[in-house]
Coordinates of C-alpha atoms in Angstrom, one line a residue:
M160 CA 8.9 45.0 94.1
R161 CA 7.9 42.0 92.2
R162 CA 6.9 42.5 88.6
P163 CA 3.4 41.5 88.0
V164 CA 3.0 38.1 85.6
N165 CA 0.5 37.5 83.2
R166 CA -1.5 34.4 82.7
R167 CA 0.8 33.0 80.1
Q168 CA 3.8 33.4 82.2
S169 CA 1.6 32.0 85.3
R170 CA 0.9 28.9 83.6
Y171 CA 4.6 28.1 82.1
I172 CA 5.7 28.8 85.9
Q173 CA 3.3 26.2 87.2
R174 CA 4.1 23.7 84.6
R175 CA 7.8 23.8 85.7
K176 CA 7.3 23.6 89.0
A177 CA 5.0 20.5 88.5
P178 CA 6.4 17.0 88.9
L179 CA 7.0 15.2 85.9
R180 CA 4.2 12.5 86.6
D181 CA 1.5 15.6 87.0
R182 CA 2.4 17.1 83.9
G183 CA 0.2 14.7 81.7
N184 CA -2.9 15.9 83.5
L185 CA -2.0 19.8 82.4
Q186 CA -2.7 18.2 78.6
D187 CA -6.0 16.9 79.6
R188 CA -7.0 20.1 80.8
G189 CA -6.2 21.6 77.4
S190 CA -2.9 22.7 77.8
S191 CA 0.2 22.3 75.8
P192 CA 1.5 18.8 75.0
P193 CA 4.6 17.8 76.7
N194 CA 7.7 19.3 75.6
C195 CA 11.1 17.8 75.1
S196 CA 12.7 20.2 72.8
V197 CA 15.0 23.2 73.7
L198 CA 12.5 25.9 72.6
P199 CA 9.5 25.9 74.6
F200 CA 5.9 25.4 73.2
V201 CA 7.4 23.2 70.2
P202 CA 5.9 19.6 70.5
C203 CA 8.5 16.9 69.9
V204 CA 6.6 14.2 67.8
L205 CA 8.4 11.7 69.9
C206 CA 7.0 12.3 73.3
P207 CA 4.2 9.7 74.6
G208 CA 1.0 10.9 74.1
Y209 CA 1.9 13.3 71.3
R210 CA -1.1 14.0 69.0
A211 CA -0.7 15.5 65.9
P212 CA -2.8 18.9 65.7
I213 CA -5.9 18.2 63.3
D214 CA -6.3 20.8 60.1
R215 CA -9.7 22.2 60.0
L216 CA -9.8 21.0 56.2
G217 CA -9.1 17.6 57.5
G218 CA -5.8 15.4 57.3
T219 CA -2.6 15.7 59.8
V220 CA 0.3 17.8 59.2
I221 CA 2.1 14.5 58.0
D222 CA -0.5 13.9 55.4
W223 CA 0.1 17.2 54.2
I224 CA 3.9 16.6 54.0
E225 CA 3.1 13.5 51.8
Y226 CA 1.0 15.7 49.7
A227 CA 3.3 18.2 49.4
K228 CA 5.9 15.5 48.4
V229 CA 3.7 14.0 45.7
A230 CA 2.9 17.6 44.4
G231 CA 6.7 18.1 44.3
A232 CA 7.5 15.3 42.5
F233 CA 4.8 15.7 39.8
V234 CA 6.3 19.3 39.4
G235 CA 9.6 17.8 38.9
A236 CA 8.6 15.4 36.3
C237 CA 6.6 18.3 34.4
G238 CA 10.0 20.1 34.5
I239 CA 11.9 17.3 33.3
A240 CA 9.1 16.9 30.5
T241 CA 9.3 20.4 29.7
M242 CA 13.2 20.4 29.4
A243 CA 13.3 17.2 27.3
K244 CA 10.8 18.9 24.8
L245 CA 12.8 22.1 24.7
Y246 CA 15.8 19.9 24.0
H247 CA 14.0 18.0 21.2
D248 CA 12.8 21.3 19.7
K249 CA 16.0 22.9 19.8
V250 CA 18.7 20.2 19.6
V251 CA 17.1 17.0 17.8
T252 CA 15.1 18.9 15.1
G253 CA 17.7 21.1 14.5
K254 CA 20.0 18.0 14.0
D255 CA 17.1 16.7 11.6
T256 CA 17.1 19.9 9.6
E257 CA 20.8 19.9 9.4
L258 CA 20.6 16.1 8.3
A259 CA 18.0 17.3 5.7
I260 CA 19.9 20.0 4.3
K261 CA 23.0 17.8 3.7
D262 CA 20.9 15.1 1.7
A263 CA 19.9 17.7 -0.3
E264 CA 23.5 19.2 -0.8
I265 CA 24.8 15.6 -1.5
T266 CA 21.9 15.0 -4.2
R267 CA 23.1 18.5 -5.7
L268 CA 26.7 17.4 -5.8
R269 CA 25.5 14.1 -7.4
A270 CA 23.8 15.9 -10.0
D271 CA 26.8 18.1 -10.6
V272 CA 29.1 15.1 -10.8
L273 CA 26.5 13.5 -13.7
K274 CA 26.3 16.7 -15.3
A275 CA 30.0 17.2 -15.7
E276 CA 30.5 13.7 -16.7
S277 CA 28.1 14.3 -19.5
H278 CA 29.8 17.5 -20.6
A279 CA 33.1 15.7 -20.5
Q280 CA 31.8 13.1 -22.8
T281 CA 30.1 15.6 -24.9
A282 CA 33.5 17.5 -25.2
A283 CA 35.5 14.2 -26.1
D284 CA 32.9 13.4 -28.8
A285 CA 32.9 17.0 -30.1
D286 CA 36.8 16.1 -30.9
V287 CA 35.5 13.9 -33.4
P288 CA 34.1 15.7 -36.6
A289 CA 31.9 13.2 -37.7
H290 CA 30.0 13.3 -34.1
R291 CA 29.5 17.0 -34.0
D292 CA 26.6 17.2 -36.1
L293 CA 24.9 14.4 -34.0
L294 CA 25.4 16.3 -30.8
K295 CA 24.2 19.4 -32.7
L296 CA 21.0 17.5 -33.2
R297 CA 20.7 16.3 -29.8
T298 CA 21.0 19.5 -28.5
Q299 CA 18.2 21.0 -30.8
L300 CA 16.1 17.7 -29.7
T301 CA 16.8 18.6 -26.2
G302 CA 15.2 22.0 -26.7
M303 CA 12.2 20.9 -28.8
I304 CA 11.0 18.3 -25.8
E305 CA 11.3 21.2 -23.4
Q306 CA 9.4 23.5 -25.2
L307 CA 6.7 20.7 -25.9
A308 CA 6.8 19.9 -22.2
G309 CA 5.9 23.7 -21.4
T310 CA 3.4 23.9 -24.1
L311 CA 1.3 20.7 -22.6
H312 CA 2.2 21.9 -19.1
A313 CA 4.1 19.0 -18.1
Q314 CA 7.2 18.5 -15.7
A315 CA 9.2 16.1 -18.0
A316 CA 9.3 14.7 -21.4
S317 CA 11.5 12.3 -23.2
I318 CA 12.5 11.1 -26.5
Y319 CA 13.4 7.6 -27.5
I320 CA 14.6 5.4 -30.5
P321 CA 14.5 1.8 -30.5
V322 CA 17.7 -0.3 -30.2
F323 CA 18.1 -3.8 -31.7
N324 CA 20.3 -6.6 -31.1
A325 CA 23.5 -7.1 -33.1
G326 CA 22.4 -8.9 -36.2
D327 CA 18.9 -8.4 -35.7
E328 CA 16.5 -7.1 -38.6
K329 CA 14.8 -3.8 -38.0
A330 CA 11.7 -5.4 -38.8
E331 CA 11.9 -7.5 -35.6
S332 CA 10.7 -6.1 -32.2
P333 CA 13.2 -3.9 -30.4
R334 CA 15.4 -5.0 -27.5
S335 CA 14.8 -2.0 -25.7
F336 CA 14.8 2.1 -26.3
A337 CA 17.3 4.6 -25.9
F338 CA 17.0 8.1 -24.5
V339 CA 17.9 10.5 -27.2
A340 CA 16.7 13.5 -25.3
A341 CA 15.5 14.4 -21.7
F342 CA 14.0 17.2 -19.7
N343 CA 12.8 17.6 -16.6
I344 CA 12.2 20.4 -14.1
D345 CA 14.7 18.8 -11.8
P346 CA 18.1 18.9 -13.6
G347 CA 19.7 16.0 -11.4
A348 CA 16.6 13.9 -12.3
T349 CA 17.6 14.8 -16.0
A350 CA 21.3 13.7 -15.8
A351 CA 20.3 10.4 -13.6
I352 CA 17.8 9.7 -16.8
L353 CA 20.2 10.2 -19.2
K354 CA 22.6 7.8 -17.4
M355 CA 19.8 5.1 -17.6
K356 CA 20.3 5.1 -21.2
L357 CA 17.7 2.6 -21.8
V358 CA 13.9 1.4 -21.0
E359 CA 12.8 -2.0 -21.6
T360 CA 10.3 -3.3 -24.0
W361 CA 7.8 -4.1 -21.7
T362 CA 7.1 -0.5 -20.6
V363 CA 4.6 2.0 -21.8
V364 CA 7.0 3.1 -24.5
G365 CA 7.3 -0.5 -25.6
E366 CA 3.4 -0.6 -26.0
C367 CA 3.3 2.4 -27.6
W368 CA 5.9 1.1 -30.0
D369 CA 4.2 -2.3 -30.5
K370 CA 0.3 -0.7 -31.2
A371 CA 1.7 2.3 -33.4
T372 CA -0.7 4.4 -31.6
L373 CA -0.8 7.2 -28.8
I374 CA -0.8 5.7 -25.2
G375 CA -2.1 7.6 -22.2
S376 CA -2.4 6.9 -18.7
N377 CA -3.4 9.0 -15.7
K378 CA -2.7 6.3 -13.0
L379 CA 0.7 5.5 -14.0
Q380 CA 2.1 4.4 -10.8
A381 CA -1.0 1.4 -11.0
N382 CA -0.1 0.5 -14.4
V383 CA 1.6 -3.0 -15.2
R384 CA 3.8 -1.6 -17.4
H385 CA 5.5 0.9 -15.0
V386 CA 8.7 0.2 -14.0
A387 CA 9.3 1.4 -10.1
S388 CA 13.0 1.0 -10.0
Y389 CA 13.2 3.8 -12.9
D390 CA 11.5 6.1 -10.3
K391 CA 14.4 4.9 -7.7
Q392 CA 17.2 5.6 -10.1
S393 CA 15.8 8.8 -11.5
G394 CA 14.3 10.4 -8.0
F395 CA 11.4 11.6 -10.1
V396 CA 7.7 10.2 -9.6
P397 CA 5.6 10.3 -12.7
V398 CA 1.9 9.9 -12.3
H399 CA 0.5 10.9 -15.5
T400 CA 1.9 10.3 -18.9
L401 CA 0.9 10.5 -22.8
A402 CA 3.4 8.4 -25.3
S403 CA 3.1 8.7 -29.0
P404 CA 5.1 7.1 -31.9
V405 CA 7.1 9.4 -34.1
H406 CA 6.9 8.9 -37.8
W407 CA 8.8 10.0 -40.8
Q408 CA 7.7 9.4 -44.2
G409 CA 5.3 6.8 -43.2
R410 CA 7.7 5.0 -41.1
Q411 CA 8.0 4.6 -37.5
I412 CA 11.2 5.8 -35.8
G413 CA 10.8 6.6 -32.4
V414 CA 8.7 7.3 -29.5
V415 CA 7.8 10.9 -27.6
Q416 CA 6.6 10.6 -23.9
V417 CA 5.5 13.6 -21.7
F418 CA 5.0 13.1 -17.7
N419 CA 2.9 14.8 -15.0
K420 CA 0.3 17.7 -16.1
T421 CA 0.7 20.4 -14.0
L422 CA -2.0 23.3 -13.4
P423 CA -1.3 26.6 -15.4
G424 CA 1.3 28.9 -14.0
S425 CA 3.0 26.5 -11.7
V426 CA 5.4 23.8 -12.7
Y427 CA 5.1 21.9 -9.2
D428 CA 1.3 21.8 -8.9
I429 CA 0.0 18.6 -10.3
D430 CA -3.5 18.6 -12.2
E431 CA -5.5 16.0 -10.7
L432 CA -7.2 15.2 -13.7
G433 CA -4.1 14.3 -15.9
F434 CA -3.9 14.8 -19.6
Q435 CA -6.9 15.3 -21.2
S436 CA -8.0 15.0 -25.1
D437 CA -6.7 18.4 -26.0
D438 CA -3.3 17.4 -24.8
R439 CA -3.6 14.5 -26.9
K440 CA -4.2 16.5 -30.0
H441 CA -1.3 19.1 -29.2
L442 CA 1.2 16.3 -28.9
Q443 CA 0.3 14.6 -32.0
E444 CA 0.5 18.2 -33.7
A445 CA 3.8 18.8 -32.5
I446 CA 5.4 15.6 -33.4
H447 CA 3.9 15.1 -36.9
E448 CA 5.6 18.1 -38.5
T449 CA 6.7 17.1 -42.0
S450 CA 9.7 19.5 -42.4
D451 CA 13.2 18.5 -42.2
T452 CA 13.6 21.1 -39.2
G453 CA 10.6 19.5 -37.0
M454 CA 11.1 16.8 -34.4
A455 CA 10.5 14.1 -36.6
G456 CA 13.0 15.2 -39.2
R457 CA 15.8 15.7 -36.8
L458 CA 15.5 12.5 -34.9
H459 CA 15.2 11.0 -38.5
Y460 CA 18.6 12.2 -39.2
F461 CA 20.0 11.5 -35.9
Q462 CA 18.8 8.0 -36.1
S463 CA 20.0 7.4 -39.4
S464 CA 23.6 7.9 -38.6
P465 CA 25.9 5.2 -38.0
N466 CA 27.4 7.0 -34.8
A467 CA 24.1 7.3 -33.3
L468 CA 24.5 4.7 -30.8
R469 CA 28.2 5.9 -30.1
I470 CA 26.8 9.1 -29.0
L471 CA 24.3 7.7 -26.8
G472 CA 27.0 5.5 -25.3
L473 CA 25.1 2.2 -26.2
Q474 CA 28.4 0.8 -28.2
D475 CA 28.7 -1.7 -25.3
E476 CA 24.9 -2.6 -24.9
L477 CA 24.5 -3.8 -28.4
N478 CA 25.6 -7.1 -27.1
L479 CA 22.9 -7.1 -24.4
E480 CA 19.5 -8.9 -25.0
N481 CA 16.4 -9.2 -23.0
A482 CA 15.7 -12.9 -21.6
V483 CA 13.7 -15.0 -19.4
I484 CA 16.1 -16.7 -17.1
M485 CA 14.6 -20.0 -15.4
Y486 CA 16.6 -22.0 -12.5
V487 CA 15.4 -25.6 -11.7
D488 CA 16.4 -27.1 -8.7
L489 CA 16.1 -30.2 -6.7
T490 CA 15.5 -30.1 -2.6
H491 CA 17.0 -33.0 -0.3
S492 CA 18.6 -34.7 -3.2
S493 CA 21.4 -35.8 -1.0
A494 CA 18.9 -38.5 0.0
L495 CA 19.4 -40.2 -3.4
F496 CA 23.1 -40.8 -2.7
S497 CA 22.6 -42.1 1.0
E498 CA 19.6 -44.6 0.1
V499 CA 21.0 -45.9 -3.1
P500 CA 24.7 -47.0 -4.4
L501 CA 26.5 -44.2 -6.2
V502 CA 26.0 -45.4 -9.6
D503 CA 22.4 -45.7 -9.3
A504 CA 22.3 -42.2 -7.9
A505 CA 24.2 -40.6 -10.7
R506 CA 21.7 -42.2 -13.1
M507 CA 18.9 -40.6 -11.3
I508 CA 20.2 -37.3 -11.6
N509 CA 21.0 -38.0 -15.3
R510 CA 17.4 -38.8 -16.0
F511 CA 16.2 -35.9 -14.1
S512 CA 18.5 -33.7 -16.3
Q513 CA 16.9 -35.7 -19.5
Y514 CA 13.4 -34.8 -18.1
I515 CA 14.2 -30.8 -17.9
Y516 CA 15.9 -30.9 -21.1
G517 CA 13.0 -32.8 -22.6
R518 CA 10.4 -30.0 -21.1
T519 CA 12.5 -27.2 -22.0
N520 CA 12.9 -28.0 -25.7
L521 CA 9.3 -28.3 -25.9
Y522 CA 9.1 -24.6 -25.5
S523 CA 12.0 -23.6 -27.5
G524 CA 14.1 -22.9 -24.3
I525 CA 17.7 -23.4 -24.2
V526 CA 19.7 -25.1 -21.4
E527 CA 22.7 -23.1 -20.5
K528 CA 24.2 -25.6 -18.2
F529 CA 23.7 -28.2 -15.8
N530 CA 25.3 -28.1 -12.2
G531 CA 24.4 -31.3 -10.3
D532 CA 20.8 -31.3 -10.0
G533 CA 20.4 -27.7 -10.8
T534 CA 20.0 -26.2 -14.2
L535 CA 20.1 -22.9 -15.8
I536 CA 17.9 -22.1 -19.0
R537 CA 17.1 -19.1 -20.9
F538 CA 14.1 -18.2 -23.2
H539 CA 15.0 -15.8 -25.8
Y540 CA 13.0 -12.9 -27.4
V541 CA 14.1 -13.8 -31.0
G542 CA 11.0 -14.3 -33.1
F543 CA 8.6 -12.5 -30.4
D544 CA 5.7 -10.9 -32.0
S545 CA 3.3 -9.0 -29.6
R546 CA 0.1 -10.3 -31.5
I547 CA 1.1 -14.0 -31.1
Q548 CA 1.0 -15.1 -27.3
T549 CA 2.9 -18.4 -28.0
S550 CA 6.1 -16.2 -29.1
N551 CA 6.3 -14.5 -25.9
P552 CA 9.3 -16.0 -24.0
V553 CA 7.6 -15.1 -20.6
L554 CA 4.6 -17.4 -21.3
R555 CA 6.8 -20.2 -22.7
A556 CA 9.0 -20.1 -19.6
I557 CA 6.2 -20.2 -17.0
C558 CA 4.3 -23.1 -19.1
T559 CA 7.6 -25.0 -19.0
G560 CA 7.8 -24.7 -15.2
A561 CA 4.1 -25.6 -14.9
D562 CA 4.6 -28.8 -17.0
M563 CA 7.8 -29.7 -15.0
I564 CA 5.9 -29.2 -11.7
S565 CA 2.7 -31.1 -12.4
E566 CA 4.5 -34.1 -14.0
F567 CA 7.2 -34.5 -11.6
R568 CA 5.5 -36.6 -9.2
D569 CA 4.8 -39.1 -12.1
F570 CA 8.3 -38.6 -13.4
K571 CA 9.7 -40.1 -9.7
T572 CA 7.1 -42.9 -9.8
Q573 CA 8.3 -44.0 -13.2
R574 CA 11.9 -42.9 -13.6
W575 CA 13.1 -43.5 -10.1
Q576 CA 11.9 -47.0 -9.2
G577 CA 14.5 -48.2 -7.0
L578 CA 13.9 -45.0 -4.7
A579 CA 11.7 -45.8 -1.6
A580 CA 8.4 -44.0 -1.6
D581 CA 9.1 -41.9 1.4
T582 CA 12.6 -40.6 0.2
A583 CA 11.0 -39.7 -3.1
D584 CA 8.2 -37.7 -1.8
A585 CA 10.8 -35.7 0.3
I586 CA 12.5 -34.7 -2.7
K587 CA 10.7 -31.2 -4.1
L588 CA 11.1 -29.5 -7.2
R589 CA 11.6 -25.6 -7.2
V590 CA 11.3 -23.3 -10.1
T591 CA 12.3 -19.7 -10.2
I592 CA 11.9 -17.2 -13.3
A593 CA 13.1 -13.9 -13.8
L594 CA 13.4 -11.4 -16.7
G595 CA 15.8 -8.5 -17.7
P596 CA 18.9 -8.0 -19.8
V597 CA 21.7 -10.4 -20.1
I598 CA 24.7 -10.8 -21.9
S599 CA 26.2 -14.2 -23.7
T600 CA 30.0 -14.3 -23.0
N601 CA 32.9 -17.0 -22.4
M602 CA 34.0 -17.5 -18.9
G603 CA 37.2 -18.9 -17.9
P604 CA 40.8 -19.1 -18.9
Q605 CA 41.7 -18.8 -22.2
Q606 CA 42.7 -22.4 -22.6
I607 CA 39.1 -23.5 -21.0
Q608 CA 36.4 -21.2 -22.2
V609 CA 32.8 -22.0 -21.3
P610 CA 29.8 -20.2 -22.7
T611 CA 27.4 -18.8 -20.0
V612 CA 25.1 -15.9 -19.5
M613 CA 25.3 -13.0 -17.0
G614 CA 23.1 -10.6 -15.9
Q615 CA 21.2 -9.1 -12.9
C616 CA 18.3 -11.2 -13.6
V617 CA 20.3 -14.2 -13.8
N618 CA 21.7 -13.5 -10.2
R619 CA 18.1 -12.6 -9.2
S620 CA 16.6 -16.3 -10.4
A621 CA 19.4 -18.0 -8.6
K622 CA 19.2 -16.0 -5.4
M623 CA 15.3 -16.9 -5.3
I624 CA 16.1 -20.7 -5.7
A625 CA 18.8 -20.4 -2.7
Y626 CA 15.9 -19.2 -0.5
A627 CA 12.8 -20.7 -1.7
P628 CA 10.9 -23.1 0.4
R629 CA 12.5 -26.7 0.6
D630 CA 9.3 -28.3 2.0
R631 CA 7.0 -28.2 -1.4
D632 CA 7.0 -28.0 -5.0
V633 CA 7.0 -24.2 -5.9
M634 CA 7.4 -21.7 -8.6
L635 CA 8.4 -18.4 -8.0
I636 CA 8.8 -15.4 -10.5
D637 CA 9.9 -11.6 -9.9
D638 CA 7.9 -8.7 -10.8
N639 CA 9.2 -8.0 -14.3
V640 CA 7.6 -11.7 -15.2
S641 CA 4.3 -10.6 -13.4
K642 CA 4.2 -7.6 -15.4
A643 CA 5.0 -9.2 -18.6
L644 CA 2.0 -12.2 -18.0
K645 CA -0.7 -9.3 -17.2
Q646 CA 0.4 -7.7 -20.4
I647 CA -0.3 -11.1 -22.2
D648 CA -3.7 -11.7 -20.4
E649 CA -5.2 -9.8 -17.4
R650 CA -6.5 -12.9 -16.4
Y651 CA -3.1 -14.4 -15.4
A652 CA -3.1 -12.1 -12.6
A653 CA -5.6 -14.2 -10.7
A654 CA -3.0 -17.2 -10.9
L655 CA -0.3 -15.0 -9.0
S656 CA -0.2 -14.3 -5.2
E657 CA 2.7 -12.1 -3.6
F658 CA 5.3 -14.3 -1.9
A659 CA 7.3 -13.7 1.0
D660 CA 7.7 -17.1 2.4
W661 CA 11.4 -17.2 2.1
S662 CA 13.3 -20.1 3.9
D663 CA 15.3 -17.6 5.3
S664 CA 14.0 -14.1 6.9
S665 CA 17.2 -12.4 5.5
A666 CA 16.6 -13.2 1.9
L667 CA 15.4 -9.7 1.0
Q668 CA 18.4 -8.0 2.6
A669 CA 20.4 -10.1 -0.3
P670 CA 21.5 -7.3 -2.9
S671 CA 20.4 -9.5 -5.8
L672 CA 16.7 -9.7 -4.7
A673 CA 16.6 -6.2 -3.0
G674 CA 14.2 -3.7 -4.7
H675 CA 11.8 -6.2 -6.5
Q676 CA 8.5 -7.9 -5.6
Y677 CA 8.1 -11.4 -5.9
F678 CA 5.1 -13.8 -6.7
E679 CA 4.4 -17.6 -6.3
A680 CA 2.5 -18.8 -9.5
A681 CA -0.2 -21.5 -9.3
V682 CA 0.6 -24.5 -11.3
E683 CA -2.9 -25.5 -12.6
P684 CA -3.9 -22.1 -14.7
F685 CA -0.5 -22.3 -16.3
R686 CA -0.7 -26.1 -16.9
L687 CA -3.9 -25.6 -18.7
A688 CA -2.3 -22.6 -20.7
A689 CA 0.6 -25.1 -21.5
M690 CA -1.8 -27.3 -23.1
E691 CA -3.4 -24.9 -25.1
F692 CA 0.2 -23.7 -26.1
R693 CA 1.1 -27.1 -27.2
Q694 CA -2.0 -27.6 -29.3
T695 CA -1.6 -24.2 -30.9
R696 CA 1.9 -25.1 -31.8
I697 CA 1.0 -28.4 -33.2
G698 CA -1.6 -27.1 -35.3
S699 CA 0.4 -24.2 -36.9
P700 CA 1.0 -24.2 -40.4
R701 CA 4.7 -24.4 -40.0
N702 CA 4.6 -27.4 -37.6
S703 CA 2.6 -29.2 -40.3
A704 CA 4.6 -28.5 -42.9
E705 CA 7.6 -29.7 -40.7
R706 CA 5.8 -32.9 -40.2

C-alpha cells in the first residue's frame, strides 16, 4: 500500500522528474531556484538566473556580509587601540615612573657625594689647630641663617663676604662674593650651592653691596641681575629675595640674602605676595645685633682671619678676576692675498692691527694677542666705580666695538687704497663680547712662555666669532654683558635684539655656547654713547692735568 505524500514532497518529486529545460519555469511560478548543490533547497550563487533574496529591511545578503566585515574591522581596531592603551598604562607609564625614581635616586646620591666631600674637607681642615675656630664659627653662622630663614618663612638663606683680587685695596669694588654659610630646605641644593663657592658682582648681592642698602625683589626670575645658570647648578629656583648688607662697627663686611617667602605652616607652599615690609624690618633687626655673639660679630671674626679664604676653598680663586673679553675678526680676508702681492697684503693686515690697537687704547682696553687678522682684547675691572659709568669695562668694551664697526668702511677706503672696491666691500668686521671670570697665566714650554688669559668667557667669545654671520658687519654679546649694560642704563636694552642667526645651525650645541643667551647690539646707539664717553674723558680733571 503506497504511503500518501504531502504537498512539499509532491512538488519535489515533480521537480526531479521534469526535464532540465523546464525547470526554469518552476522558478517563474514561485518555486525554489535551481539547485546545483548537494543539499536540497540550498541555493547556489553560481547558477544562472540566481537572484539573491531581498531582506525586508533593505539590502542583499552580500551587502550584510560586507557590513559585517566593516563592523568586524572596526571592532578589531577598537580592540587593538584598547590593548595599546593598556600597554601604555601598564608598561610605558610604569617605565616613566621607574625612570623618575632612578633620577631622584641619582640626585640623592650626588647630594650625598657632595656632603661627603664637604665633610672630608672639614675633617682635613679640623686637623689644623688654626682652622678649628673658623670651622666652629662657620657652623654657628649656618645655624643662624637657618634660624633666620625660619623666622622669615623663607626656603633658603645665604651669607657672603667680599673677595678681592690679590693685591687689590679693600676700598676697591670686590671681584666677587664668597659663600660663608648657606641653608636650603633641600640638603642637596645646600651642598651644590656651597660647591659653587662664589657669586658675581653683577648679581643682586653685588647691587646690595654697592648701594649699601637693603634690596628686595619679588620677581627675581625677571630681574636683570639674576643669573639663571646658578639655578641650574643648584637645582633651586628662587622667585623672591631680600638682600641686606651686614655692618660691624660702622663698616660693611658682608651680605645676607634670603629666598622664597612661604605660607605659614608649610615650607613648600610659596606666598605669591613675596616678602613685605615686615620681613624687611625683621631681617634688619636680626643682622644688626651689636654683640660679639650676633651674626655680624661672628662674621667679622671669621672674615678677619687670614685663613678664612682657605677654609672656603678659595686659595686658588684669588688669582681670578672678572673681565670683559672681546674678539675682533675679519671675514673673507684671504681675498687680500689673492688680489694683491703678499707684501702688500701683510702691510694691510698690519694697518688693520694698528687700527684695532688705536681704538682699544682709547677706551683703556688691553690687547692680549694678535692672531693673523683676529685680535683678543681684555677690559679690566681695575678702577671700577659703580657710580661712574665710564669706569665700567662693559660700557668701554661695547663703545670700542661700536667705534670699530662704524669707522671700518672709512678705514678700508683710506688705508687699503690698493684694494679693489668690490673686494674691500666683501671683507666684513665681526666683534664679539663676553663677560666672566678669567685667569692670567703664561702658556707654553718653559723655554718659550707666552702670557695669555684663560676662562669660559674667553672660549665663549671665540666660539661666537666662529659662528657669527660672515656676510655683514656685526657685534654680538652674551647675556652677562646684556645684564651689565641694563644695570648701567635701562635704555641700552632697546639697542639689543635676541640673536640666533648663526652661520651654522649647530652653534648652540657647542659646549662653550650652551646655557647662555646671545644678543646683537645695534651700532648707532653705542656709537653715540662712545662720543659721550670720549667727551667725558677729555673733560675730566685728571685728563686735563695730563694734558
